[in-house]
PDB file of C-alpha atoms in Angstrom:
ATOM      1  CA  TYR A1200     125.227  33.424  57.962  1.00  0.00           C
ATOM      2  CA  ASN A1201     126.121  36.478  60.049  1.00  0.00           C
ATOM      3  CA  PHE A1202     122.474  37.498  60.518  1.00  0.00           C
ATOM      4  CA  GLN A1203     121.794  41.109  61.502  1.00  0.00           C
ATOM      5  CA  VAL A1204     118.579  42.435  63.044  1.00  0.00           C
ATOM      6  CA  LEU A1205     118.120  45.990  61.757  1.00  0.00           C
ATOM      7  CA  THR A1206     115.464  48.051  63.536  1.00  0.00           C
ATOM      8  CA  TYR A1207     113.767  51.135  62.105  1.00  0.00           C
ATOM      9  CA  ASP A1208     111.170  53.501  63.585  1.00  0.00           C
ATOM     10  CA  LEU A1209     109.020  55.233  60.954  1.00  0.00           C
ATOM     11  CA  GLU A1210     106.648  58.093  61.795  1.00  0.00           C
ATOM     12  CA  PHE A1211     103.402  58.809  59.960  1.00  0.00           C
ATOM     13  CA  GLU A1212     100.899  61.587  60.595  1.00  0.00           C
ATOM     14  CA  ASP A1213      97.968  59.504  59.342  1.00  0.00           C
ATOM     15  CA  LEU A1214      98.787  56.169  60.992  1.00  0.00           C
ATOM     16  CA  PRO A1215      95.602  54.838  62.645  1.00  0.00           C
ATOM     17  CA  ASP A1216      95.897  55.315  66.422  1.00  0.00           C
ATOM     18  CA  ALA A1217      95.594  51.615  67.265  1.00  0.00           C
ATOM     19  CA  PHE A1218      98.663  50.852  65.130  1.00  0.00           C
ATOM     20  CA  HIS A1219     101.043  53.165  67.030  1.00  0.00           C
ATOM     21  CA  ASN A1220     104.078  50.975  67.902  1.00  0.00           C
ATOM     22  CA  TYR A1221     102.886  48.223  65.545  1.00  0.00           C
ATOM     23  CA  GLN A1222     105.894  46.042  64.755  1.00  0.00           C
ATOM     24  CA  ILE A1223     106.653  44.333  61.442  1.00  0.00           C
ATOM     25  CA  THR A1224     109.381  41.778  60.813  1.00  0.00           C
ATOM     26  CA  GLN A1225     110.388  41.604  57.161  1.00  0.00           C
ATOM     27  CA  ILE A1226     112.469  38.830  55.636  1.00  0.00           C
ATOM     28  CA  SER A1227     113.306  38.456  51.965  1.00  0.00           C
ATOM     29  CA  ASP A1228     115.235  36.332  49.471  1.00  0.00           C
ATOM     30  CA  ILE A1229     115.451  33.096  51.439  1.00  0.00           C
ATOM     31  CA  HIS A1230     116.955  31.232  48.437  1.00  0.00           C
ATOM     32  CA  SER A1231     116.601  27.898  50.224  1.00  0.00           C
ATOM     33  CA  GLY A1232     118.394  26.046  47.416  1.00  0.00           C
ATOM     34  CA  SER A1233     121.647  27.639  48.601  1.00  0.00           C
ATOM     35  CA  PHE A1234     121.365  26.623  52.283  1.00  0.00           C
ATOM     36  CA  ASP A1235     124.134  24.325  53.558  1.00  0.00           C
ATOM     37  CA  ASN A1236     124.156  24.854  57.349  1.00  0.00           C
ATOM     38  CA  ARG A1237     121.033  23.758  59.227  1.00  0.00           C
ATOM     39  CA  LYS A1238     122.148  25.049  62.634  1.00  0.00           C
ATOM     40  CA  LYS A1239     122.664  28.563  61.293  1.00  0.00           C
ATOM     41  CA  ILE A1240     119.225  28.601  59.646  1.00  0.00           C
ATOM     42  CA  GLU A1241     117.617  27.319  62.870  1.00  0.00           C
ATOM     43  CA  TYR A1242     119.393  30.137  64.714  1.00  0.00           C
ATOM     44  CA  ALA A1243     118.031  32.700  62.234  1.00  0.00           C
ATOM     45  CA  VAL A1244     114.451  31.393  62.479  1.00  0.00           C
ATOM     46  CA  ASN A1245     114.673  31.601  66.283  1.00  0.00           C
ATOM     47  CA  LEU A1246     116.045  35.129  65.946  1.00  0.00           C
ATOM     48  CA  ILE A1247     112.993  36.118  63.887  1.00  0.00           C
ATOM     49  CA  ASN A1248     110.639  34.678  66.502  1.00  0.00           C
ATOM     50  CA  GLU A1249     112.548  36.438  69.298  1.00  0.00           C
ATOM     51  CA  GLN A1250     111.527  39.796  67.799  1.00  0.00           C
ATOM     52  CA  GLU A1251     107.911  38.990  68.801  1.00  0.00           C
ATOM     53  CA  SER A1252     106.551  41.191  66.017  1.00  0.00           C
ATOM     54  CA  ASP A1253     102.868  41.702  65.293  1.00  0.00           C
ATOM     55  CA  VAL A1254     103.228  40.410  61.751  1.00  0.00           C
ATOM     56  CA  ILE A1255     105.873  38.682  59.594  1.00  0.00           C
ATOM     57  CA  LEU A1256     106.132  39.731  55.938  1.00  0.00           C
ATOM     58  CA  PHE A1257     108.201  37.765  53.409  1.00  0.00           C
ATOM     59  CA  THR A1258     109.003  39.627  50.207  1.00  0.00           C
ATOM     60  CA  GLY A1259     109.838  36.889  47.710  1.00  0.00           C
ATOM     61  CA  ASP A1260     112.456  34.481  46.339  1.00  0.00           C
ATOM     62  CA  MET A1261     111.836  31.494  48.578  1.00  0.00           C
ATOM     63  CA  VAL A1262     113.807  29.284  46.174  1.00  0.00           C
ATOM     64  CA  ASN A1263     116.456  29.596  43.471  1.00  0.00           C
ATOM     65  CA  ASN A1264     114.580  27.636  40.791  1.00  0.00           C
ATOM     66  CA  MET A1265     112.530  24.695  42.071  1.00  0.00           C
ATOM     67  CA  ALA A1266     109.882  24.351  44.767  1.00  0.00           C
ATOM     68  CA  LEU A1267     111.538  21.138  46.005  1.00  0.00           C
ATOM     69  CA  GLU A1268     114.465  23.212  47.316  1.00  0.00           C
ATOM     70  CA  MET A1269     112.199  24.349  50.154  1.00  0.00           C
ATOM     71  CA  GLU A1270     111.039  20.859  51.148  1.00  0.00           C
ATOM     72  CA  PRO A1271     113.850  20.167  53.708  1.00  0.00           C
ATOM     73  CA  TRP A1272     113.188  23.560  55.354  1.00  0.00           C
ATOM     74  CA  LYS A1273     109.401  23.587  55.327  1.00  0.00           C
ATOM     75  CA  ALA A1274     108.928  22.316  58.898  1.00  0.00           C
ATOM     76  CA  LEU A1275     111.460  24.810  60.251  1.00  0.00           C
ATOM     77  CA  PHE A1276     109.906  27.862  58.569  1.00  0.00           C
ATOM     78  CA  SER A1277     106.473  26.665  59.705  1.00  0.00           C
ATOM     79  CA  THR A1278     107.608  27.522  63.249  1.00  0.00           C
ATOM     80  CA  LEU A1279     107.721  31.262  62.462  1.00  0.00           C
ATOM     81  CA  ARG A1280     105.125  32.993  64.639  1.00  0.00           C
ATOM     82  CA  ALA A1281     103.463  36.413  64.715  1.00  0.00           C
ATOM     83  CA  LYS A1282     100.251  37.587  66.391  1.00  0.00           C
ATOM     84  CA  ASP A1283      98.609  38.795  63.178  1.00  0.00           C
ATOM     85  CA  GLY A1284     100.043  36.071  60.970  1.00  0.00           C
ATOM     86  CA  LYS A1285     102.549  35.663  58.146  1.00  0.00           C
ATOM     87  CA  PHE A1286     102.099  37.054  54.644  1.00  0.00           C
ATOM     88  CA  SER A1287     104.197  36.542  51.523  1.00  0.00           C
ATOM     89  CA  ILE A1288     104.661  37.410  47.856  1.00  0.00           C
ATOM     90  CA  LEU A1289     106.554  35.864  44.948  1.00  0.00           C
ATOM     91  CA  GLY A1290     109.966  37.002  43.717  1.00  0.00           C
ATOM     92  CA  ASN A1291     111.467  36.595  40.258  1.00  0.00           C
ATOM     93  CA  HIS A1292     113.189  33.297  41.163  1.00  0.00           C
ATOM     94  CA  ASP A1293     109.984  31.672  42.424  1.00  0.00           C
ATOM     95  CA  TYR A1294     108.501  31.302  38.923  1.00  0.00           C
ATOM     96  CA  GLY A1295     111.134  28.847  37.668  1.00  0.00           C
ATOM     97  CA  ASP A1296     112.108  31.165  34.817  1.00  0.00           C
ATOM     98  CA  TYR A1297     115.858  30.507  35.134  1.00  0.00           C
ATOM     99  CA  MET A1298     115.920  26.814  34.215  1.00  0.00           C
ATOM    100  CA  GLN A1299     114.827  24.633  31.320  1.00  0.00           C
ATOM    101  CA  TRP A1300     111.593  22.692  31.840  1.00  0.00           C
ATOM    102  CA  ASP A1301     110.659  19.725  29.645  1.00  0.00           C
ATOM    103  CA  THR A1302     107.130  21.096  29.258  1.00  0.00           C
ATOM    104  CA  PRO A1303     105.314  24.329  30.183  1.00  0.00           C
ATOM    105  CA  SER A1304     102.969  22.289  32.380  1.00  0.00           C
ATOM    106  CA  LEU A1305     105.894  21.070  34.528  1.00  0.00           C
ATOM    107  CA  LYS A1306     106.940  24.664  35.083  1.00  0.00           C
ATOM    108  CA  GLU A1307     103.384  25.604  36.040  1.00  0.00           C
ATOM    109  CA  GLN A1308     103.159  22.582  38.328  1.00  0.00           C
ATOM    110  CA  ASN A1309     106.381  23.670  40.071  1.00  0.00           C
ATOM    111  CA  LEU A1310     104.892  27.103  40.802  1.00  0.00           C
ATOM    112  CA  ASN A1311     101.680  25.557  42.105  1.00  0.00           C
ATOM    113  CA  VAL A1312     103.684  23.284  44.425  1.00  0.00           C
ATOM    114  CA  LEU A1313     105.504  26.340  45.790  1.00  0.00           C
ATOM    115  CA  LYS A1314     102.216  28.171  46.344  1.00  0.00           C
ATOM    116  CA  ASP A1315     100.793  25.152  48.194  1.00  0.00           C
ATOM    117  CA  MET A1316     103.969  24.861  50.248  1.00  0.00           C
ATOM    118  CA  GLN A1317     103.683  28.473  51.368  1.00  0.00           C
ATOM    119  CA  ALA A1318     100.141  27.798  52.569  1.00  0.00           C
ATOM    120  CA  GLU A1319     101.330  24.670  54.417  1.00  0.00           C
ATOM    121  CA  MET A1320     103.945  26.793  56.208  1.00  0.00           C
ATOM    122  CA  GLY A1321     101.237  29.222  57.295  1.00  0.00           C
ATOM    123  CA  PHE A1322     101.982  32.026  54.828  1.00  0.00           C
ATOM    124  CA  ASP A1323      99.077  33.881  53.238  1.00  0.00           C
ATOM    125  CA  LEU A1324     100.458  34.406  49.717  1.00  0.00           C
ATOM    126  CA  LEU A1325      99.228  37.662  48.169  1.00  0.00           C
ATOM    127  CA  LEU A1326      99.019  37.548  44.364  1.00  0.00           C
ATOM    128  CA  ASN A1327      98.014  41.054  43.264  1.00  0.00           C
ATOM    129  CA  GLU A1328      95.570  41.260  46.164  1.00  0.00           C
ATOM    130  CA  HIS A1329      95.183  42.717  49.633  1.00  0.00           C
ATOM    131  CA  ARG A1330      94.127  41.957  53.180  1.00  0.00           C
ATOM    132  CA  TYR A1331      93.074  44.255  55.995  1.00  0.00           C
ATOM    133  CA  LEU A1332      94.781  44.091  59.388  1.00  0.00           C
ATOM    134  CA  GLN A1333      92.192  45.166  61.950  1.00  0.00           C
ATOM    135  CA  LYS A1334      92.540  46.544  65.484  1.00  0.00           C
ATOM    136  CA  GLY A1335      89.184  47.581  66.899  1.00  0.00           C
ATOM    137  CA  GLU A1336      87.814  50.298  64.617  1.00  0.00           C
ATOM    138  CA  ASP A1337      91.223  50.915  62.990  1.00  0.00           C
ATOM    139  CA  LYS A1338      92.702  49.037  60.044  1.00  0.00           C
ATOM    140  CA  LEU A1339      95.743  48.851  57.768  1.00  0.00           C
ATOM    141  CA  ALA A1340      95.628  47.719  54.153  1.00  0.00           C
ATOM    142  CA  LEU A1341      98.331  45.150  53.366  1.00  0.00           C
ATOM    143  CA  LEU A1342      98.898  44.646  49.636  1.00  0.00           C
ATOM    144  CA  GLY A1343     101.055  42.122  47.828  1.00  0.00           C
ATOM    145  CA  VAL A1344     101.914  42.149  44.130  1.00  0.00           C
ATOM    146  CA  GLU A1345     103.565  39.540  41.950  1.00  0.00           C
ATOM    147  CA  ASN A1346     107.053  40.260  40.668  1.00  0.00           C
ATOM    148  CA  TRP A1347     107.511  43.452  38.662  1.00  0.00           C
ATOM    149  CA  GLY A1348     111.035  44.336  37.612  1.00  0.00           C
ATOM    150  CA  ARG A1349     112.590  46.883  35.289  1.00  0.00           C
ATOM    151  CA  GLY A1350     114.062  45.768  31.971  1.00  0.00           C
ATOM    152  CA  GLY A1351     113.873  42.072  31.149  1.00  0.00           C
ATOM    153  CA  PHE A1352     112.418  41.004  34.492  1.00  0.00           C
ATOM    154  CA  LYS A1353     108.922  39.557  34.755  1.00  0.00           C
ATOM    155  CA  LYS A1354     106.164  42.162  35.048  1.00  0.00           C
ATOM    156  CA  ALA A1355     103.350  40.113  36.579  1.00  0.00           C
ATOM    157  CA  GLY A1356     102.794  42.665  39.352  1.00  0.00           C
ATOM    158  CA  ASP A1357      99.455  44.482  38.992  1.00  0.00           C
ATOM    159  CA  LEU A1358      99.098  47.334  41.460  1.00  0.00           C
ATOM    160  CA  LYS A1359      95.671  48.372  40.145  1.00  0.00           C
ATOM    161  CA  LYS A1360      94.298  44.888  40.706  1.00  0.00           C
ATOM    162  CA  ALA A1361      95.804  44.640  44.205  1.00  0.00           C
ATOM    163  CA  VAL A1362      94.268  47.945  45.295  1.00  0.00           C
ATOM    164  CA  GLU A1363      90.729  47.198  44.085  1.00  0.00           C
ATOM    165  CA  GLY A1364      88.346  47.738  47.000  1.00  0.00           C
ATOM    166  CA  ILE A1365      90.784  49.832  49.035  1.00  0.00           C
ATOM    167  CA  GLU A1366      89.868  53.396  49.968  1.00  0.00           C
ATOM    168  CA  LYS A1367      92.277  56.076  48.790  1.00  0.00           C
ATOM    169  CA  ASN A1368      92.862  57.353  52.342  1.00  0.00           C
ATOM    170  CA  ASP A1369      93.475  53.898  53.880  1.00  0.00           C
ATOM    171  CA  PHE A1370      96.926  53.443  55.405  1.00  0.00           C
ATOM    172  CA  LYS A1371      98.757  51.144  52.986  1.00  0.00           C
ATOM    173  CA  ILE A1372     101.695  48.765  53.273  1.00  0.00           C
ATOM    174  CA  LEU A1373     102.799  47.231  49.966  1.00  0.00           C
ATOM    175  CA  MET A1374     104.953  44.149  49.442  1.00  0.00           C
ATOM    176  CA  SER A1375     106.721  44.217  46.059  1.00  0.00           C
ATOM    177  CA  HIS A1376     109.863  42.136  45.506  1.00  0.00           C
ATOM    178  CA  ASP A1377     111.861  44.418  43.208  1.00  0.00           C
ATOM    179  CA  PRO A1378     112.564  48.027  44.324  1.00  0.00           C
ATOM    180  CA  SER A1379     112.549  49.222  40.701  1.00  0.00           C
ATOM    181  CA  HIS A1380     108.753  48.778  40.847  1.00  0.00           C
ATOM    182  CA  TRP A1381     108.615  51.363  43.635  1.00  0.00           C
ATOM    183  CA  GLU A1382     110.835  53.782  41.710  1.00  0.00           C
ATOM    184  CA  ASP A1383     109.118  53.385  38.321  1.00  0.00           C
ATOM    185  CA  VAL A1384     105.466  52.811  39.284  1.00  0.00           C
ATOM    186  CA  VAL A1385     104.488  52.951  42.955  1.00  0.00           C
ATOM    187  CA  ILE A1386     105.622  56.438  43.984  1.00  0.00           C
ATOM    188  CA  HIS A1387     103.966  57.914  40.868  1.00  0.00           C
ATOM    189  CA  ASP A1388     100.619  56.192  41.428  1.00  0.00           C
ATOM    190  CA  ASP A1389      97.432  58.124  42.260  1.00  0.00           C
ATOM    191  CA  TYR A1390      97.264  56.236  45.550  1.00  0.00           C
ATOM    192  CA  HIS A1391      99.709  57.003  48.357  1.00  0.00           C
ATOM    193  CA  TYR A1392     101.596  53.897  49.492  1.00  0.00           C
ATOM    194  CA  HIS A1393     102.884  54.790  52.936  1.00  0.00           C
ATOM    195  CA  LEU A1394     105.408  51.952  53.176  1.00  0.00           C
ATOM    196  CA  THR A1395     106.702  49.520  50.566  1.00  0.00           C
ATOM    197  CA  LEU A1396     108.779  46.461  51.458  1.00  0.00           C
ATOM    198  CA  SER A1397     111.159  45.008  48.863  1.00  0.00           C
ATOM    199  CA  GLY A1398     114.265  42.850  48.552  1.00  0.00           C
ATOM    200  CA  HIS A1399     115.818  41.378  45.389  1.00  0.00           C
ATOM    201  CA  THR A1400     119.142  43.261  45.312  1.00  0.00           C
ATOM    202  CA  HIS A1401     120.902  41.352  48.166  1.00  0.00           C
ATOM    203  CA  GLY A1402     123.018  44.513  48.357  1.00  0.00           C
ATOM    204  CA  MET A1403     124.913  42.470  45.715  1.00  0.00           C
ATOM    205  CA  GLN A1404     126.223  40.466  48.740  1.00  0.00           C
ATOM    206  CA  PHE A1405     129.243  42.747  48.547  1.00  0.00           C
ATOM    207  CA  GLY A1406     129.960  46.238  49.829  1.00  0.00           C
ATOM    208  CA  ILE A1407     131.048  48.424  52.711  1.00  0.00           C
ATOM    209  CA  GLU A1408     128.674  49.610  55.418  1.00  0.00           C
ATOM    210  CA  ILE A1409     129.680  51.615  58.473  1.00  0.00           C
ATOM    211  CA  PRO A1410     126.532  53.134  60.042  1.00  0.00           C
ATOM    212  CA  GLY A1411     126.506  56.922  59.883  1.00  0.00           C
ATOM    213  CA  TRP A1412     129.627  57.034  57.748  1.00  0.00           C
ATOM    214  CA  VAL A1413     129.628  54.930  54.589  1.00  0.00           C
ATOM    215  CA  LYS A1414     127.154  52.765  52.668  1.00  0.00           C
ATOM    216  CA  TRP A1415     128.426  51.535  49.321  1.00  0.00           C
ATOM    217  CA  SER A1416     127.956  48.591  46.981  1.00  0.00           C
ATOM    218  CA  PRO A1417     128.483  48.278  43.218  1.00  0.00           C
ATOM    219  CA  VAL A1418     124.782  47.332  42.974  1.00  0.00           C
ATOM    220  CA  LYS A1419     124.026  51.054  43.394  1.00  0.00           C
ATOM    221  CA  TRP A1420     124.827  51.553  39.708  1.00  0.00           C
ATOM    222  CA  ARG A1421     121.906  49.293  38.806  1.00  0.00           C
ATOM    223  CA  TYR A1422     119.482  50.058  41.650  1.00  0.00           C
ATOM    224  CA  LYS A1423     119.128  53.557  43.046  1.00  0.00           C
ATOM    225  CA  TYR A1424     117.370  52.106  46.093  1.00  0.00           C
ATOM    226  CA  TRP A1425     119.453  49.074  46.993  1.00  0.00           C
ATOM    227  CA  ALA A1426     119.488  48.591  50.791  1.00  0.00           C
ATOM    228  CA  GLY A1427     117.743  50.073  53.803  1.00  0.00           C
ATOM    229  CA  ILE A1428     115.149  52.817  54.206  1.00  0.00           C
ATOM    230  CA  TYR A1429     114.494  55.500  51.585  1.00  0.00           C
ATOM    231  CA  GLU A1430     111.841  58.212  51.404  1.00  0.00           C
ATOM    232  CA  GLU A1431     110.434  59.881  48.295  1.00  0.00           C
ATOM    233  CA  LEU A1432     107.327  62.054  47.967  1.00  0.00           C
ATOM    234  CA  GLY A1433     106.338  61.239  51.543  1.00  0.00           C
ATOM    235  CA  GLN A1434     106.455  57.487  50.875  1.00  0.00           C
ATOM    236  CA  TYR A1435     108.937  55.037  52.415  1.00  0.00           C
ATOM    237  CA  ILE A1436     110.574  51.884  51.132  1.00  0.00           C
ATOM    238  CA  ASN A1437     112.688  49.340  52.962  1.00  0.00           C
ATOM    239  CA  VAL A1438     114.963  47.299  50.715  1.00  0.00           C
ATOM    240  CA  ASN A1439     115.919  44.226  52.716  1.00  0.00           C
ATOM    241  CA  ARG A1440     119.454  42.916  52.093  1.00  0.00           C
ATOM    242  CA  GLY A1441     118.186  39.324  51.949  1.00  0.00           C
ATOM    243  CA  PHE A1442     118.197  36.271  54.190  1.00  0.00           C
ATOM    244  CA  GLY A1443     120.040  33.780  51.970  1.00  0.00           C
ATOM    245  CA  PHE A1444     122.502  34.053  49.115  1.00  0.00           C
ATOM    246  CA  LEU A1445     122.659  33.286  45.408  1.00  0.00           C
ATOM    247  CA  GLY A1446     125.609  32.583  43.150  1.00  0.00           C
ATOM    248  CA  TYR A1447     128.655  33.494  45.224  1.00  0.00           C
ATOM    249  CA  PRO A1448     128.275  31.363  48.412  1.00  0.00           C
ATOM    250  CA  GLY A1449     128.698  34.138  50.935  1.00  0.00           C
ATOM    251  CA  ARG A1450     128.680  37.838  51.598  1.00  0.00           C
ATOM    252  CA  VAL A1451     131.359  40.499  52.065  1.00  0.00           C
ATOM    253  CA  GLY A1452     130.361  43.547  54.113  1.00  0.00           C
ATOM    254  CA  ILE A1453     126.624  43.209  53.330  1.00  0.00           C
ATOM    255  CA  TRP A1454     125.220  40.821  55.915  1.00  0.00           C
ATOM    256  CA  PRO A1455     121.991  38.783  55.790  1.00  0.00           C
ATOM    257  CA  GLU A1456     119.192  40.811  57.291  1.00  0.00           C
ATOM    258  CA  ILE A1457     116.088  40.559  59.428  1.00  0.00           C
ATOM    259  CA  SER A1458     114.291  43.929  59.254  1.00  0.00           C
ATOM    260  CA  VAL A1459     112.179  45.073  62.197  1.00  0.00           C
ATOM    261  CA  ILE A1460     110.051  48.143  61.460  1.00  0.00           C
ATOM    262  CA  ARG A1461     108.038  49.938  64.129  1.00  0.00           C
ATOM    263  CA  LEU A1462     105.225  52.173  62.941  1.00  0.00           C
ATOM    264  CA  LYS A1463     104.796  55.365  64.957  1.00  0.00           C
ATOM    265  CA  LYS A1464     101.984  57.894  65.003  1.00  0.00           C
ATOM    266  CA  LYS A1465     103.593  61.333  64.740  1.00  0.00           C
ATOM    267  CA  GLY A1466     103.281  63.223  68.007  1.00  0.00           C
ATOM    268  CA  GLN A1467     102.594  60.148  70.147  1.00  0.00           C
ATOM    269  CA  VAL A1468     105.098  58.756  72.623  1.00  0.00           C
TER     270      VAL A1468
END
C-alpha cells in the first residue's frame, strides 16, 4: 500500500490550445477483491483527489472475479472527483472469465452488475466508444475499448467501432487495458492515437526501479512496454503499475501507482 504519485509532462505539437496544461489522473487495476486495509485505501482515494486533476481515467480490472468484491468499496470510490468527470473501461478480470459459473446467464449478470456499479460510482464506462471533452471551441476525443490482449486473452476491444464519428485529425486519448493492444494494433492503425493509457502488467509486482538508473522486472520478457511512459512512431503510452494487487499479497520494488499526466502544447510555457 505504498502508493506513489508519478507525474509526467507530455508535449504535443497539435494539442488544442485550450488543453495546454490539462491534467489527467490515471488509475488502473484496482482489484478490490484483494483489499484488506480500509485506512490505506481511504488514504489512496484522498491522494487521488488531492491531485485536483481535470479528469480521472480508470483503465480496467476493478475486481478479481466478481462484481460483489467492489460492493464494500463503492461508497469510497464514489468520492473521487474531477472537473470533467470520471471515465472507465473494462479489464480482463472484469468479465468473470477466471472462475466457474453455474450458468452463462449468471456470468452475464455479474458483468451487468459491475457495469451498473460503475455508473453508480459516477464512472462513464466506455465500451468500444468515445466521448468528446470540450473547452470552448477546442475538444479532445477520449476513446475507451473493451479488453484486447495478445495470445489467449479476450479480444473484445474494437478500435474501429470506438473511433466511428471521430475526425482523423482530432487529438485522441485512448484507454485500453492491455499494452499489447497498443504494440500490436494501435500504433499501426491509420489513425494517430496521441496518448494511450493502459495497465494490466502490475510491473509483475516485483522488480527494481531507481529513477534515472535502473528499471527492471521479469515481466519485461512478456511485455515490451510494462511500466511508465513509452513513445513509438510519435505516439505515447503510459503503462500504469496498478493500484491494487493480485495473487501475491504485496509488491517488491514496484509500488502501487497513481499516474498524473499533464498535456503540454509544444512551444507554450
